PDB file of C-alpha atoms in Angstrom:
ATOM      1  CA  MET A   1     225.357 281.008  52.627  1.00 87.00           C
ATOM      2  CA  LYS A   2     228.009 283.628  53.369  1.00 93.00           C
ATOM      3  CA  TYR A   3     227.050 287.151  54.378  1.00 95.00           C
ATOM      4  CA  ALA A   4     229.412 290.114  54.281  1.00 97.00           C
ATOM      5  CA  ILE A   5     228.427 292.909  56.637  1.00 97.00           C
ATOM      6  CA  CYS A   6     230.314 296.038  55.610  1.00 98.00           C
ATOM      7  CA  GLN A   7     229.700 298.466  58.479  1.00 94.00           C
ATOM      8  CA  ILE A   8     231.590 301.269  56.728  1.00 96.00           C
ATOM      9  CA  ASN A   9     231.941 304.802  58.011  1.00 94.00           C
ATOM     10  CA  SER A  10     230.402 306.920  55.248  1.00 96.00           C
ATOM     11  CA  SER A  11     231.259 310.600  55.026  1.00 96.00           C
ATOM     12  CA  VAL A  12     228.172 312.829  55.222  1.00 96.00           C
ATOM     13  CA  GLY A  13     227.693 314.616  51.905  1.00 97.00           C
ATOM     14  CA  ASP A  14     230.641 313.063  50.049  1.00 98.00           C
ATOM     15  CA  LEU A  15     228.663 310.824  47.715  1.00 98.00           C
ATOM     16  CA  GLU A  16     231.512 309.978  45.339  1.00 98.00           C
ATOM     17  CA  TYR A  17     233.769 308.948  48.231  1.00 98.00           C
ATOM     18  CA  ASN A  18     230.969 306.827  49.724  1.00 98.00           C
ATOM     19  CA  TYR A  19     230.266 305.236  46.341  1.00 98.00           C
ATOM     20  CA  ARG A  20     233.937 304.318  45.867  1.00 98.00           C
ATOM     21  CA  LYS A  21     234.091 302.907  49.390  1.00 98.00           C
ATOM     22  CA  ILE A  22     230.972 300.783  48.810  1.00 98.00           C
ATOM     23  CA  ILE A  23     232.385 299.442  45.529  1.00 98.00           C
ATOM     24  CA  LYS A  24     235.734 298.636  47.164  1.00 98.00           C
ATOM     25  CA  TYR A  25     234.135 296.720  50.043  1.00 98.00           C
ATOM     26  CA  TYR A  26     231.652 295.025  47.715  1.00 98.00           C
ATOM     27  CA  LYS A  27     234.435 293.749  45.435  1.00 98.00           C
ATOM     28  CA  ASP A  28     236.518 292.656  48.451  1.00 98.00           C
ATOM     29  CA  SER A  29     233.489 290.750  49.775  1.00 98.00           C
ATOM     30  CA  LEU A  30     233.021 289.007  46.428  1.00 98.00           C
ATOM     31  CA  THR A  31     236.642 287.809  46.429  1.00 98.00           C
ATOM     32  CA  LYS A  32     235.966 286.269  49.852  1.00 97.00           C
ATOM     33  CA  GLY A  33     232.959 284.345  48.520  1.00 96.00           C
ATOM     34  CA  ALA A  34     230.068 286.405  49.907  1.00 96.00           C
ATOM     35  CA  ASP A  35     226.591 285.465  48.718  1.00 95.00           C
ATOM     36  CA  ILE A  36     224.988 288.663  50.068  1.00 96.00           C
ATOM     37  CA  VAL A  37     226.753 291.951  50.864  1.00 98.00           C
ATOM     38  CA  ILE A  38     225.148 294.392  53.309  1.00 98.00           C
ATOM     39  CA  PHE A  39     225.916 298.076  53.955  1.00 98.00           C
ATOM     40  CA  PRO A  40     224.523 300.567  56.505  1.00 98.00           C
ATOM     41  CA  GLU A  41     221.573 302.886  56.490  1.00 98.00           C
ATOM     42  CA  LEU A  42     222.115 305.853  54.148  1.00 98.00           C
ATOM     43  CA  ALA A  43     225.529 304.523  53.104  1.00 98.00           C
ATOM     44  CA  ILE A  44     225.435 306.620  49.908  1.00 98.00           C
ATOM     45  CA  THR A  45     224.739 309.975  51.599  1.00 98.00           C
ATOM     46  CA  GLY A  46     226.287 309.398  55.004  1.00 97.00           C
ATOM     47  CA  TYR A  47     224.208 309.609  58.157  1.00 95.00           C
ATOM     48  CA  PRO A  48     222.586 311.952  59.016  1.00 93.00           C
ATOM     49  CA  PRO A  49     222.507 314.081  55.843  1.00 96.00           C
ATOM     50  CA  LYS A  50     220.147 316.636  57.454  1.00 95.00           C
ATOM     51  CA  ASP A  51     219.549 319.799  55.371  1.00 96.00           C
ATOM     52  CA  LEU A  52     221.524 318.443  52.418  1.00 98.00           C
ATOM     53  CA  LEU A  53     218.258 316.605  51.750  1.00 98.00           C
ATOM     54  CA  PHE A  54     216.693 319.914  50.722  1.00 97.00           C
ATOM     55  CA  GLU A  55     219.101 320.128  47.758  1.00 97.00           C
ATOM     56  CA  LYS A  56     217.702 318.539  44.576  1.00 97.00           C
ATOM     57  CA  LYS A  57     221.191 318.017  43.119  1.00 98.00           C
ATOM     58  CA  PHE A  58     222.225 316.115  46.238  1.00 98.00           C
ATOM     59  CA  ILE A  59     219.252 313.752  45.918  1.00 98.00           C
ATOM     60  CA  ASP A  60     219.887 313.362  42.172  1.00 98.00           C
ATOM     61  CA  LYS A  61     223.549 312.420  42.763  1.00 98.00           C
ATOM     62  CA  ASN A  62     222.499 309.945  45.458  1.00 98.00           C
ATOM     63  CA  ILE A  63     220.150 308.270  42.945  1.00 98.00           C
ATOM     64  CA  TYR A  64     222.856 308.389  40.248  1.00 98.00           C
ATOM     65  CA  TYR A  65     225.361 306.531  42.444  1.00 98.00           C
ATOM     66  CA  SER A  66     222.706 304.064  43.587  1.00 98.00           C
ATOM     67  CA  ASN A  67     221.957 303.239  39.943  1.00 98.00           C
ATOM     68  CA  LYS A  68     225.688 302.825  39.215  1.00 98.00           C
ATOM     69  CA  ILE A  69     225.957 300.303  42.036  1.00 98.00           C
ATOM     70  CA  SER A  70     222.923 298.391  40.807  1.00 98.00           C
ATOM     71  CA  LYS A  71     224.390 298.098  37.296  1.00 98.00           C
ATOM     72  CA  ILE A  72     227.652 296.513  38.502  1.00 97.00           C
ATOM     73  CA  SER A  73     225.949 294.218  41.017  1.00 98.00           C
ATOM     74  CA  THR A  74     226.378 290.509  40.570  1.00 96.00           C
ATOM     75  CA  VAL A  75     225.658 288.882  43.931  1.00 96.00           C
ATOM     76  CA  PRO A  76     222.953 290.576  46.008  1.00 97.00           C
ATOM     77  CA  ILE A  77     223.920 293.858  47.645  1.00 98.00           C
ATOM     78  CA  ILE A  78     221.757 295.823  50.089  1.00 98.00           C
ATOM     79  CA  PHE A  79     222.644 299.420  50.943  1.00 98.00           C
ATOM     80  CA  GLY A  80     221.026 302.559  52.270  1.00 98.00           C
ATOM     81  CA  TYR A  81     220.160 305.531  50.079  1.00 98.00           C
ATOM     82  CA  VAL A  82     217.553 308.281  49.766  1.00 98.00           C
ATOM     83  CA  LYS A  83     214.591 307.307  47.607  1.00 98.00           C
ATOM     84  CA  ARG A  84     212.508 310.001  45.967  1.00 98.00           C
ATOM     85  CA  ASN A  85     208.895 309.369  45.010  1.00 95.00           C
ATOM     86  CA  LYS A  86     207.275 312.497  43.594  1.00 91.00           C
ATOM     87  CA  ASP A  87     207.787 315.146  46.292  1.00 91.00           C
ATOM     88  CA  ASN A  88     208.511 312.682  49.100  1.00 97.00           C
ATOM     89  CA  LEU A  89     211.863 311.421  50.352  1.00 98.00           C
ATOM     90  CA  TYR A  90     212.393 308.105  52.101  1.00 98.00           C
ATOM     91  CA  ASN A  91     215.251 306.685  54.137  1.00 98.00           C
ATOM     92  CA  SER A  92     215.474 303.500  52.064  1.00 98.00           C
ATOM     93  CA  ALA A  93     217.349 300.280  51.496  1.00 98.00           C
ATOM     94  CA  LEU A  94     218.021 299.134  47.941  1.00 98.00           C
ATOM     95  CA  LEU A  95     218.388 295.458  47.019  1.00 98.00           C
ATOM     96  CA  CYS A  96     220.342 294.897  43.790  1.00 98.00           C
ATOM     97  CA  TYR A  97     221.768 291.893  41.962  1.00 97.00           C
ATOM     98  CA  ASN A  98     222.434 290.655  38.445  1.00 96.00           C
ATOM     99  CA  GLY A  99     222.901 294.258  37.306  1.00 97.00           C
ATOM    100  CA  GLU A 100     219.484 295.474  38.443  1.00 97.00           C
ATOM    101  CA  ALA A 101     217.816 297.326  41.281  1.00 97.00           C
ATOM    102  CA  ARG A 102     215.305 294.671  42.344  1.00 97.00           C
ATOM    103  CA  ASP A 103     213.463 296.065  45.350  1.00 97.00           C
ATOM    104  CA  SER A 104     213.576 298.881  47.840  1.00 97.00           C
ATOM    105  CA  TYR A 105     212.291 299.227  51.366  1.00 98.00           C
ATOM    106  CA  ASN A 106     211.321 302.515  53.027  1.00 98.00           C
ATOM    107  CA  LYS A 107     212.004 302.908  56.745  1.00 97.00           C
ATOM    108  CA  LYS A 108     208.785 302.812  58.780  1.00 95.00           C
ATOM    109  CA  LEU A 109     209.769 304.032  62.260  1.00 93.00           C
ATOM    110  CA  LEU A 110     211.447 307.440  61.959  1.00 95.00           C
ATOM    111  CA  PRO A 111     213.222 308.659  65.118  1.00 92.00           C
ATOM    112  CA  ASN A 112     212.575 312.170  66.313  1.00 89.00           C
ATOM    113  CA  TYR A 113     214.511 312.680  69.546  1.00 85.00           C
ATOM    114  CA  ASP A 114     217.998 313.758  70.666  1.00 82.00           C
ATOM    115  CA  VAL A 115     220.091 314.248  67.466  1.00 81.00           C
ATOM    116  CA  PHE A 116     217.546 312.422  65.318  1.00 88.00           C
ATOM    117  CA  ASP A 117     214.989 314.481  63.381  1.00 91.00           C
ATOM    118  CA  GLU A 118     214.098 312.168  60.508  1.00 95.00           C
ATOM    119  CA  LYS A 119     210.414 313.161  60.467  1.00 96.00           C
ATOM    120  CA  ARG A 120     211.550 316.585  59.279  1.00 96.00           C
ATOM    121  CA  TYR A 121     213.042 315.092  56.115  1.00 97.00           C
ATOM    122  CA  PHE A 122     211.471 311.717  55.387  1.00 98.00           C
ATOM    123  CA  LYS A 123     208.065 310.136  54.991  1.00 98.00           C
ATOM    124  CA  ASN A 124     207.307 306.847  56.721  1.00 96.00           C
ATOM    125  CA  GLY A 125     207.305 303.709  54.615  1.00 96.00           C
ATOM    126  CA  ASP A 126     204.282 301.448  54.697  1.00 94.00           C
ATOM    127  CA  ASP A 127     205.307 298.060  53.314  1.00 94.00           C
ATOM    128  CA  LEU A 128     206.487 295.108  55.382  1.00 94.00           C
ATOM    129  CA  GLY A 129     209.870 294.775  53.699  1.00 95.00           C
ATOM    130  CA  LEU A 130     209.737 291.111  52.661  1.00 97.00           C
ATOM    131  CA  PHE A 131     211.633 290.201  49.504  1.00 97.00           C
ATOM    132  CA  THR A 132     212.601 286.971  47.801  1.00 95.00           C
ATOM    133  CA  ILE A 133     216.078 286.661  46.381  1.00 94.00           C
ATOM    134  CA  GLU A 134     216.502 284.128  43.589  1.00 89.00           C
ATOM    135  CA  TYR A 135     220.185 284.111  42.790  1.00 83.00           C
ATOM    136  CA  ASN A 136     222.109 281.147  41.372  1.00 84.00           C
ATOM    137  CA  SER A 137     220.684 278.197  43.286  1.00 86.00           C
ATOM    138  CA  ILE A 138     219.665 280.375  46.245  1.00 82.00           C
ATOM    139  CA  THR A 139     216.062 281.192  47.043  1.00 92.00           C
ATOM    140  CA  LEU A 140     215.777 283.185  50.230  1.00 94.00           C
ATOM    141  CA  THR A 141     213.018 285.325  51.722  1.00 97.00           C
ATOM    142  CA  ILE A 142     214.525 288.243  53.585  1.00 97.00           C
ATOM    143  CA  GLY A 143     212.993 290.836  55.835  1.00 97.00           C
ATOM    144  CA  ILE A 144     214.734 294.173  55.366  1.00 98.00           C
ATOM    145  CA  GLN A 145     214.525 296.816  58.079  1.00 97.00           C
ATOM    146  CA  ILE A 146     216.276 300.072  58.809  1.00 97.00           C
ATOM    147  CA  CYS A 147     217.537 300.911  62.288  1.00 95.00           C
ATOM    148  CA  GLU A 148     214.590 301.669  64.579  1.00 92.00           C
ATOM    149  CA  ASP A 149     212.303 299.396  62.576  1.00 94.00           C
ATOM    150  CA  LEU A 150     213.890 296.680  64.723  1.00 91.00           C
ATOM    151  CA  TRP A 151     212.034 297.970  67.771  1.00 83.00           C
ATOM    152  CA  ASP A 152     209.197 300.310  68.602  1.00 72.00           C
ATOM    153  CA  ASP A 153     208.684 302.572  71.632  1.00 69.00           C
ATOM    154  CA  ASN A 154     207.730 299.550  73.730  1.00 68.00           C
ATOM    155  CA  TYR A 155     210.525 297.350  72.361  1.00 65.00           C
ATOM    156  CA  ASP A 156     207.888 294.984  70.999  1.00 69.00           C
ATOM    157  CA  PHE A 157     209.775 294.034  67.821  1.00 75.00           C
ATOM    158  CA  LYS A 158     206.464 294.165  65.910  1.00 88.00           C
ATOM    159  CA  ILE A 159     207.962 294.493  62.439  1.00 91.00           C
ATOM    160  CA  SER A 160     210.405 291.633  63.078  1.00 92.00           C
ATOM    161  CA  ASN A 161     207.601 289.413  64.325  1.00 91.00           C
ATOM    162  CA  MET A 162     205.401 290.240  61.322  1.00 93.00           C
ATOM    163  CA  GLN A 163     208.267 289.554  58.907  1.00 95.00           C
ATOM    164  CA  LYS A 164     208.971 286.247  60.651  1.00 95.00           C
ATOM    165  CA  GLN A 165     205.283 285.248  60.617  1.00 96.00           C
ATOM    166  CA  ASP A 166     205.048 286.099  56.905  1.00 96.00           C
ATOM    167  CA  GLY A 167     207.952 283.824  55.997  1.00 97.00           C
ATOM    168  CA  ALA A 168     211.260 285.668  56.432  1.00 97.00           C
ATOM    169  CA  ASP A 169     214.152 283.207  56.461  1.00 96.00           C
ATOM    170  CA  ILE A 170     216.405 285.966  57.753  1.00 96.00           C
ATOM    171  CA  ILE A 171     215.986 289.569  58.905  1.00 96.00           C
ATOM    172  CA  ILE A 172     218.553 292.150  57.830  1.00 97.00           C
ATOM    173  CA  ASN A 173     218.634 295.487  59.640  1.00 97.00           C
ATOM    174  CA  LEU A 174     220.653 298.357  58.193  1.00 97.00           C
ATOM    175  CA  SER A 175     221.701 300.841  60.833  1.00 95.00           C
ATOM    176  CA  ALA A 176     223.886 303.913  61.290  1.00 92.00           C
ATOM    177  CA  SER A 177     224.252 306.463  64.058  1.00 82.00           C
ATOM    178  CA  PRO A 178     226.138 309.735  64.233  1.00 75.00           C
ATOM    179  CA  TYR A 179     229.002 310.070  66.671  1.00 72.00           C
ATOM    180  CA  SER A 180     231.763 312.469  67.513  1.00 71.00           C
ATOM    181  CA  VAL A 181     235.209 311.983  68.948  1.00 77.00           C
ATOM    182  CA  GLY A 182     235.813 313.697  72.293  1.00 75.00           C
TER     183      GLY A 182
END
């Protein structure tokens, strides 16, 4: 099985640009024979989107582009986006293939220190993030995580261990961090 890890540099707030970049890298990965293509946390919105998350139109466009990606998906693609459920927002990963959004995972461990203030914007997820991909002749149970879900305050790797114990063949962690030059 071939994995393509597309650690792109999304532009915060430029959803169309990020969408085009994801599509470009996804198609390039397919030409190289990838069986699963993986993008970072909040790849659609850029990370961290901060107060843009208070804008309904911004969330709507993020969902619009996520749906567009799902419709063109052939081989499995996993990317970060903002999920809306009623009045709650989640830092989420979307798993798509065969033209459909199959599953999503909501980040459990939200950082709230230094430049990170995710608890201000997002609700914590509560599922374990185990999904089975059945694509072509591939059946694979994956554990999906987002950034700090990989570790907790004590670096216990609890979520990883639970995913492994519950049958994950592989664990995929989507991550992004802000940076500045100089």
